[in-house]
Amino acid sequence: MRPPEKTPLPPAAKPRFSNNFDPYNSSATGHQRPETAPGATLGWRDSRARKLAGQFAAGHSGGVRMRDTYGAGSEDYDEKLKMVVPKNVRARATTSVADMLARPGLMRSGSSISDAGSATSTASAVNGDSTNEEAIMEARRREDEEKEEKAAVGRGLFEGVTVYVNGSTHPIISDHKLKRVLVENGARMSIHLGRRQVTHVIVGRPAGVGAGAGGGLASSKLEKEIRKVGGCGVKYVGVEWVLESLKAGTRLSEARFAPLKVAREGQKSVYGMFGKSPSTGPSAGSASR
């Protein structure tokens, strides 16, 4: 008996409004988790923030490939020990007591010895002092060149500012473009709301028709800020603060661009009281008579 023919699968549903779906948020926004098994420290945050900062500063090219400084992706990760072992620690492990007695400055120059390897350590023992001095002079020369390059570039507009993006910045600017602009002008990006390092939080607009695509500040975060020093530790601004500051060429006051009120109920804003000028119309003049 001939088997029944298989019915073809129905085609996938086509998009109704657009052919391309753009979530408008990069993977650097939102809840972050480590790629490897979480350990006792939070070094993966610093490693990811360092790599993202390099990618944002490089532009469309993405910059050079950077290795992790935490976990299995780091350069000094040891597969046997399942941990990061720095180069100076490896050099000390291969150094004996006799070597330390023969060369007292051996432990202080562990980084240069680890690069050369244990095979060249014996050969360089004869003229070790001269090679150490040359390495020190070369390191100082590189530091001076880096300082001169930074001085030539100049300070960015947002130098010393650490920004955390909370929510979506649609429809004004995409968060990826915003982070690129901030990093290019000297700011640092943070992937978590760390009170000790974050200075500004860019709050998105709440979802609405023509208003925003989901932002604002969660009630738990708002209550936490109210209980902490009245919200004075971190400045909450809208994305307009960044764009208007770039347009003006100087860092504007954050009070003009505060999207929310971090204060207890019934407490008025001092900036709002002094910002509004009293009306001097004809009705006010007739009333004074």
Coordinates of C-alpha atoms in Angstrom, one line a residue:
M1 CA 0.0 0.0 0.0
R2 CA 1.3 3.4 -0.9
P3 CA 2.1 5.5 2.1
P4 CA 0.2 8.8 2.4
E5 CA 1.9 11.9 1.2
K6 CA 3.3 14.2 3.8
T7 CA 1.5 17.6 3.9
P8 CA 4.0 20.4 3.5
L9 CA 4.6 22.7 6.5
P10 CA 3.0 26.0 6.4
P11 CA 5.3 28.9 5.7
A12 CA 6.6 31.1 8.5
A13 CA 4.6 34.2 9.3
K14 CA 5.8 37.3 7.5
P15 CA 6.4 40.5 9.5
R16 CA 3.5 42.9 9.3
F17 CA 5.2 46.3 10.0
S18 CA 8.8 45.9 9.0
N19 CA 11.1 43.5 7.3
N20 CA 13.9 43.9 9.8
F21 CA 13.5 43.7 13.5
D22 CA 15.8 46.1 15.4
P23 CA 15.5 45.8 19.2
Y24 CA 17.4 49.1 19.5
N25 CA 19.4 47.8 22.5
S26 CA 22.8 46.3 22.3
S27 CA 23.9 43.3 24.3
A28 CA 25.8 45.6 26.7
T29 CA 22.4 46.9 28.1
G30 CA 20.4 45.0 30.7
H31 CA 21.2 42.2 33.1
Q32 CA 24.7 40.9 32.7
R33 CA 26.0 37.5 33.5
P34 CA 29.5 35.9 33.3
E35 CA 30.2 33.7 30.4
T36 CA 32.0 31.1 32.6
A37 CA 30.9 29.7 36.0
P38 CA 30.6 32.6 38.5
G39 CA 33.4 32.6 41.0
A40 CA 33.9 34.4 44.3
T41 CA 34.9 37.6 42.7
L42 CA 33.3 40.0 40.2
G43 CA 36.4 40.4 38.0
W44 CA 34.4 39.5 34.9
R45 CA 32.6 42.8 35.2
D46 CA 35.9 44.8 34.9
S47 CA 37.0 42.5 32.1
R48 CA 33.8 43.0 30.1
A49 CA 33.7 46.7 30.7
R50 CA 37.3 47.0 29.5
K51 CA 36.6 45.1 26.3
L52 CA 33.4 47.1 25.6
A53 CA 35.2 50.4 26.1
G54 CA 37.9 49.4 23.6
Q55 CA 35.2 48.4 21.0
F56 CA 33.2 51.6 21.5
A57 CA 36.3 53.7 21.2
A58 CA 37.5 51.9 18.0
G59 CA 34.3 52.7 16.1
H60 CA 33.0 50.5 13.3
S61 CA 36.2 48.4 13.1
G62 CA 35.8 47.1 16.7
G63 CA 39.5 47.6 17.5
V64 CA 42.2 45.0 18.2
R65 CA 41.3 41.7 19.8
M66 CA 41.5 41.9 23.5
R67 CA 41.8 39.0 25.8
D68 CA 39.8 38.6 29.1
T69 CA 41.4 39.5 32.4
Y70 CA 39.3 37.0 34.3
G71 CA 38.3 33.4 33.8
A72 CA 39.2 30.9 31.1
G73 CA 39.6 33.4 28.4
S74 CA 42.4 35.3 30.0
E75 CA 46.0 35.0 28.7
D76 CA 47.5 33.8 32.0
Y77 CA 44.8 31.2 32.7
D78 CA 46.2 27.8 33.8
E79 CA 44.2 24.8 32.6
K80 CA 45.6 22.5 35.3
L81 CA 45.0 24.8 38.2
K82 CA 41.8 26.3 36.8
M83 CA 42.8 29.8 37.8
V84 CA 44.6 32.8 36.5
V85 CA 48.4 32.7 37.3
P86 CA 50.2 36.0 36.5
K87 CA 53.5 35.9 34.7
N88 CA 55.5 37.2 37.7
V89 CA 54.1 34.3 39.8
R90 CA 55.2 31.8 37.2
A91 CA 58.7 33.3 37.2
R92 CA 59.0 33.1 40.9
A93 CA 57.9 29.4 40.8
T94 CA 60.8 28.6 38.4
T95 CA 63.4 30.5 40.5
S96 CA 65.4 28.7 43.1
V97 CA 66.9 30.0 46.3
A98 CA 70.4 29.8 44.8
D99 CA 69.3 32.1 42.0
M100 CA 67.9 34.6 44.4
L101 CA 71.1 34.6 46.4
A102 CA 73.2 35.0 43.3
R103 CA 71.1 37.8 42.0
P104 CA 69.3 39.8 44.7
G105 CA 67.2 41.8 42.3
L106 CA 65.8 38.8 40.6
M107 CA 62.4 38.8 42.3
R108 CA 61.8 42.5 41.6
S109 CA 62.1 42.1 37.9
G110 CA 59.8 39.1 37.6
S111 CA 57.8 40.4 34.7
S112 CA 60.8 40.8 32.4
I113 CA 62.2 37.4 33.4
S114 CA 58.9 35.7 32.7
D115 CA 59.0 37.1 29.1
A116 CA 62.6 36.0 28.5
G117 CA 62.0 32.5 30.0
S118 CA 64.0 30.3 32.3
A119 CA 66.4 29.4 29.6
T120 CA 67.8 33.0 29.2
S121 CA 67.9 33.7 32.9
T122 CA 71.2 31.8 33.3
A123 CA 72.8 33.5 30.3
S124 CA 71.7 37.0 31.4
A125 CA 73.2 36.5 34.9
V126 CA 76.6 37.9 33.8
N127 CA 75.4 41.2 32.5
G128 CA 72.1 41.3 34.4
D129 CA 72.6 44.8 35.7
S130 CA 73.0 46.4 32.3
T131 CA 70.0 44.6 30.8
N132 CA 67.8 45.6 33.8
E133 CA 68.8 49.2 33.4
E134 CA 68.0 49.1 29.7
A135 CA 64.6 47.6 30.3
I136 CA 63.8 50.3 32.9
M137 CA 64.9 53.0 30.5
E138 CA 62.8 51.5 27.8
A139 CA 59.7 51.3 30.0
R140 CA 60.1 54.9 31.1
R141 CA 60.5 56.1 27.5
R142 CA 57.2 54.3 26.6
E143 CA 55.4 55.9 29.6
D144 CA 56.6 59.3 28.5
E145 CA 55.4 58.7 25.0
E146 CA 52.0 57.6 26.2
K147 CA 51.7 60.7 28.4
E148 CA 52.7 63.0 25.4
E149 CA 50.0 61.3 23.2
K150 CA 47.3 61.7 25.9
A151 CA 48.3 65.4 26.3
A152 CA 48.2 66.0 22.6
V153 CA 44.7 64.5 22.3
G154 CA 43.5 66.6 25.2
R155 CA 40.8 66.0 27.8
G156 CA 37.4 64.9 26.6
L157 CA 34.1 66.6 27.3
F158 CA 33.0 63.9 29.7
E159 CA 36.4 63.1 31.2
G160 CA 36.0 61.6 34.7
V161 CA 32.3 60.6 34.1
T162 CA 31.2 57.0 34.5
V163 CA 27.8 56.4 32.9
Y164 CA 25.3 53.6 33.4
V165 CA 22.4 53.4 30.8
N166 CA 19.1 52.4 32.4
G167 CA 16.4 51.3 30.0
S168 CA 16.0 52.2 26.3
T169 CA 16.9 55.5 24.8
H170 CA 14.5 55.2 21.9
P171 CA 13.4 57.2 19.9
I172 CA 16.1 59.9 20.4
I173 CA 19.3 57.8 19.9
S174 CA 20.2 54.1 20.1
D175 CA 22.1 53.0 23.2
H176 CA 25.0 51.7 21.0
K177 CA 25.5 55.1 19.3
L178 CA 25.1 56.8 22.7
K179 CA 27.8 54.7 24.3
R180 CA 30.2 55.2 21.4
V181 CA 29.7 59.0 21.6
L182 CA 30.3 59.0 25.4
V183 CA 33.5 56.9 25.1
E184 CA 34.9 59.0 22.3
N185 CA 34.5 62.1 24.5
G186 CA 36.3 60.6 27.5
A187 CA 33.5 58.9 29.5
R188 CA 33.6 55.4 31.0
M189 CA 30.8 53.0 30.6
S190 CA 29.6 50.7 33.4
I191 CA 27.5 47.5 32.8
H192 CA 26.1 47.6 36.4
L193 CA 24.9 50.3 38.7
G194 CA 27.9 50.4 41.0
R195 CA 27.5 53.2 43.6
R196 CA 31.2 53.5 44.1
Q197 CA 32.1 54.2 40.5
V198 CA 29.0 55.3 38.6
T199 CA 28.5 59.1 38.6
H200 CA 25.6 59.5 36.1
V201 CA 22.7 57.3 35.2
I202 CA 20.9 57.9 31.9
V203 CA 17.3 57.1 32.5
G204 CA 15.1 56.2 29.5
R205 CA 11.6 57.5 29.0
P206 CA 8.7 55.3 30.1
A207 CA 6.8 53.5 27.3
G208 CA 4.2 55.5 25.6
V209 CA 2.9 56.7 22.2
G210 CA 5.7 58.8 20.8
A211 CA 7.4 59.2 24.2
G212 CA 9.7 56.2 24.8
A213 CA 10.2 52.5 24.5
G214 CA 10.5 51.4 28.1
G215 CA 12.7 53.2 30.6
G216 CA 12.3 55.1 33.8
L217 CA 13.6 53.9 37.1
A218 CA 12.2 50.9 38.9
S219 CA 10.4 51.5 42.2
S220 CA 13.0 49.4 44.1
K221 CA 15.9 51.5 42.7
L222 CA 14.0 54.7 43.4
E223 CA 13.3 53.7 47.0
K224 CA 16.9 52.7 47.4
E225 CA 18.1 56.1 46.2
I226 CA 15.7 57.9 48.5
R227 CA 17.0 56.0 51.6
K228 CA 20.6 56.7 50.5
V229 CA 21.7 60.3 51.1
G230 CA 18.6 61.6 49.3
G231 CA 19.9 60.6 45.9
C232 CA 23.0 62.9 46.0
G233 CA 25.4 60.1 45.3
V234 CA 24.4 59.4 41.7
K235 CA 23.0 62.0 39.2
Y236 CA 20.0 60.8 37.1
V237 CA 19.8 62.6 33.8
G238 CA 18.1 62.1 30.5
V239 CA 19.8 61.4 27.2
E240 CA 19.2 65.1 26.3
W241 CA 22.0 66.1 28.7
V242 CA 24.6 64.3 26.6
L243 CA 23.3 65.6 23.3
E244 CA 22.9 69.2 24.5
S245 CA 26.3 69.2 26.2
L246 CA 27.9 68.1 22.9
K247 CA 26.0 70.8 21.0
A248 CA 27.1 73.5 23.4
G249 CA 30.6 72.3 23.6
T250 CA 30.6 72.2 27.4
R251 CA 29.2 70.1 30.2
L252 CA 25.9 71.6 31.1
S253 CA 24.2 71.4 34.5
E254 CA 22.4 68.1 35.2
A255 CA 19.5 69.9 37.0
R256 CA 18.0 71.0 33.8
F257 CA 17.8 67.4 32.5
A258 CA 16.6 65.5 35.5
P259 CA 13.9 63.2 34.2
L260 CA 12.6 62.1 37.6
K261 CA 12.3 63.5 41.1
V262 CA 14.5 61.6 43.6
A263 CA 13.0 63.1 46.8
R264 CA 10.3 62.4 49.3
E265 CA 6.7 63.1 48.6
G266 CA 5.7 66.7 49.1
Q267 CA 9.3 68.1 48.8
K268 CA 9.6 70.8 46.3
S269 CA 12.5 71.4 43.9
V270 CA 14.8 74.4 44.7
Y271 CA 15.8 74.6 41.0
G272 CA 12.1 74.8 40.0
M273 CA 11.4 77.6 42.5
F274 CA 14.2 79.8 41.3
G275 CA 14.0 78.8 37.7
K276 CA 10.6 80.3 37.1
S277 CA 10.4 84.0 36.8
P278 CA 7.4 85.8 38.3
S279 CA 4.8 87.0 35.8
T280 CA 4.8 90.8 35.2
G281 CA 1.7 91.1 32.9
P282 CA -1.0 93.8 33.0
S283 CA -3.2 91.6 35.3
A284 CA -0.5 91.6 37.9
G285 CA 0.0 95.3 37.7
S286 CA -3.7 96.1 38.1
A287 CA -4.0 93.8 41.0
S288 CA -1.1 95.6 42.8
R289 CA -3.0 98.9 42.4

